[in-house]
Amino acid sequence: MTDSYNLSAMVAMKNNCSHVIADYAKMKRIARKFYQQRQWELSLQTIFIASGFMYTMNQIQCDRELEDLVCEIVAQNLIPTDWQAPAGNTIIYYDGLGQIGRGLTYIYMNALVHLGYQVKYITYEANQHVHAVAADIVGEANVWYITGTTYLEQIKQLNMLLADSQAHAVFLHLGPDDVVAVGGFSHCPTTLKRYLINLTDHAFWLGTNIADMVINFREFGWKVCMERRGFQPERLLYLPYYPKKTDSVFEGLPFQNLSDKLIFSGGALYKTESQDNGYYRLVESILDTCSHVNFLYLGNGDTRRLRKLQHRYPGRVACAPERRDFFEIMKHCTLYLSTYPYNGGLMTQYALLAGKIPVTWIHPGIESELTLCHEESCWNYATMQECLEEVKRLLENDSYRLEREQNLRRFLIDELQFEQELQHILQTGKSVRVPKDKMIAFDGFQILPLENIQGFKYRRLFFRRHGLYMFRFFPLKYVSGMLEAMFQKLIK
């Protein structure tokens, strides 16, 4: 625990943690019971719910018992398949999330194609919205869809696609609860090298059993995999990512006044939620102190706090879901304000790419490493007051701000470096960069969910798609979760 938490808070957190672990253990028992009854789909669905639950609450970072249970189910049901021997330079990119736009999937597939590999992209039929982008990168014939309606159907279909692919390697881009990937990739021959991209390096995820190698985008993820997921160093790689440039037309700003000062902020709104309401207190302090500045937030989630700011500062505060021209907005802003208590890694990198200072208030126990040369970064602050003073100075002193904006891109890897280092990994099984053995800040990643996700929000975790049967085991939590889900839909 960090010093910022008093004794009573520590006791409350301990009680909350015990409650979380007890509910999670019950979910695991339910999954095992369904397995013993040969109710395979219900067992897999319960594993899906349990892993999503622990991803959100984040009291542990992996669970091999759950992964082993998935493998046991698959072993009972998978029809033996004749695997085609690897041929040529074919690589599979499995995208369980269906996200290409500007994230890791795009830069990995783009790099692999540039390096001369034939990439076969596998995702789900529900993700056909990515078809045009995927086909543009890898070719129409190399976009493959999993079309089954049950977990077992999808696992079997994935296994058949892999067997026919003649690939020698696969890159895994998974959600934390991807039971299909865990099942489908657990019965592959050793000729298929499995590289798992560590997407959410701070949180729980399924997939330790299907990762021959884990690619981490920062030293922090490498360290967490060793200390909290039990990986040996020789199975860990380190490859930073870069923000993909986006081409879009600037669509203007939603402000009526003519202020030339704009603070831009954005990302999923859960990253701004904390018991102390710190992020919104900081924004209020900035708007109170700097009467000439406007504030724009782009992101999805609960916008009630932002709407309160709009009411309090009419004409100066605007919020909206993510816009296509967000990078153009970044280039037009005066500075970027990172979210708090969870800082945004990709948005920080886009700010640096645009030459804007990503002013960041660091929460105790939350690792602040988001870029290269992290130790030399000059935009992180330990207190709200320090952050506020820096924002004021950047807004009021143009020459100071312009000086600070020089050479920000040195904190980013570029596209060519990324491709070269990825090729080195594929050819040698090792990364160019060697992470430093250092202390990491982690306890905040466990404490904050316990603080922020209580009451109806906590019970919402028991109401998941295809999970009506959970009412039998958690009746009050299920009904409360359903009501919370309905409320969230109403306020959007």
PDB file of N, CA and C in Angstrom, residues 97-100 124-133 145:
ATOM      1  N   LEU A  97     -10.429  -8.749 -30.988  1.00  0.00           N
ATOM      2  CA  LEU A  97     -11.158  -7.531 -30.637  1.00  0.00           C
ATOM      3  C   LEU A  97     -11.737  -6.797 -31.843  1.00  0.00           C
ATOM      4  N   GLY A  98     -11.214  -7.056 -33.022  1.00  0.00           N
ATOM      5  CA  GLY A  98     -11.725  -6.363 -34.204  1.00  0.00           C
ATOM      6  C   GLY A  98     -11.406  -4.885 -34.201  1.00  0.00           C
ATOM      7  N   GLN A  99     -10.164  -4.571 -33.820  1.00  0.00           N
ATOM      8  CA  GLN A  99      -9.733  -3.174 -33.760  1.00  0.00           C
ATOM      9  C   GLN A  99      -8.505  -2.992 -34.643  1.00  0.00           C
ATOM     10  N   ILE A 100      -8.666  -2.202 -35.691  1.00  0.00           N
ATOM     11  CA  ILE A 100      -7.532  -1.967 -36.584  1.00  0.00           C
ATOM     12  C   ILE A 100      -7.161  -0.482 -36.640  1.00  0.00           C
ATOM     13  N   TYR A 124     -13.631 -12.218 -36.036  1.00  0.00           N
ATOM     14  CA  TYR A 124     -14.978 -12.790 -35.957  1.00  0.00           C
ATOM     15  C   TYR A 124     -15.926 -12.109 -36.935  1.00  0.00           C
ATOM     16  N   GLU A 125     -16.942 -12.841 -37.329  1.00  0.00           N
ATOM     17  CA  GLU A 125     -17.917 -12.324 -38.281  1.00  0.00           C
ATOM     18  C   GLU A 125     -18.533 -11.016 -37.787  1.00  0.00           C
ATOM     19  N   ALA A 126     -18.683 -10.876 -36.476  1.00  0.00           N
ATOM     20  CA  ALA A 126     -19.254  -9.651 -35.911  1.00  0.00           C
ATOM     21  C   ALA A 126     -18.363  -8.438 -36.148  1.00  0.00           C
ATOM     22  N   ASN A 127     -17.106  -8.673 -36.545  1.00  0.00           N
ATOM     23  CA  ASN A 127     -16.152  -7.568 -36.737  1.00  0.00           C
ATOM     24  C   ASN A 127     -15.971  -7.193 -38.204  1.00  0.00           C
ATOM     25  N   GLN A 128     -16.975  -7.428 -39.027  1.00  0.00           N
ATOM     26  CA  GLN A 128     -16.826  -7.147 -40.455  1.00  0.00           C
ATOM     27  C   GLN A 128     -16.677  -5.659 -40.762  1.00  0.00           C
ATOM     28  N   HIS A 129     -16.914  -4.811 -39.764  1.00  0.00           N
ATOM     29  CA  HIS A 129     -16.691  -3.383 -39.972  1.00  0.00           C
ATOM     30  C   HIS A 129     -15.221  -3.061 -40.256  1.00  0.00           C
ATOM     31  N   VAL A 130     -14.312  -3.984 -39.932  1.00  0.00           N
ATOM     32  CA  VAL A 130     -12.887  -3.741 -40.180  1.00  0.00           C
ATOM     33  C   VAL A 130     -12.448  -4.292 -41.527  1.00  0.00           C
ATOM     34  N   HIS A 131     -13.380  -4.870 -42.287  1.00  0.00           N
ATOM     35  CA  HIS A 131     -13.003  -5.601 -43.494  1.00  0.00           C
ATOM     36  C   HIS A 131     -12.221  -4.749 -44.490  1.00  0.00           C
ATOM     37  N   ALA A 132     -12.700  -3.547 -44.755  1.00  0.00           N
ATOM     38  CA  ALA A 132     -12.052  -2.718 -45.776  1.00  0.00           C
ATOM     39  C   ALA A 132     -10.609  -2.399 -45.394  1.00  0.00           C
ATOM     40  N   VAL A 133     -10.391  -2.035 -44.145  1.00  0.00           N
ATOM     41  CA  VAL A 133      -9.028  -1.696 -43.701  1.00  0.00           C
ATOM     42  C   VAL A 133      -8.138  -2.929 -43.729  1.00  0.00           C
ATOM     43  N   TYR A 145     -12.843 -15.104 -41.446  1.00  0.00           N
ATOM     44  CA  TYR A 145     -13.777 -14.872 -40.351  1.00  0.00           C
ATOM     45  C   TYR A 145     -14.160 -16.172 -39.650  1.00  0.00           C
TER      46      TYR A 145
END
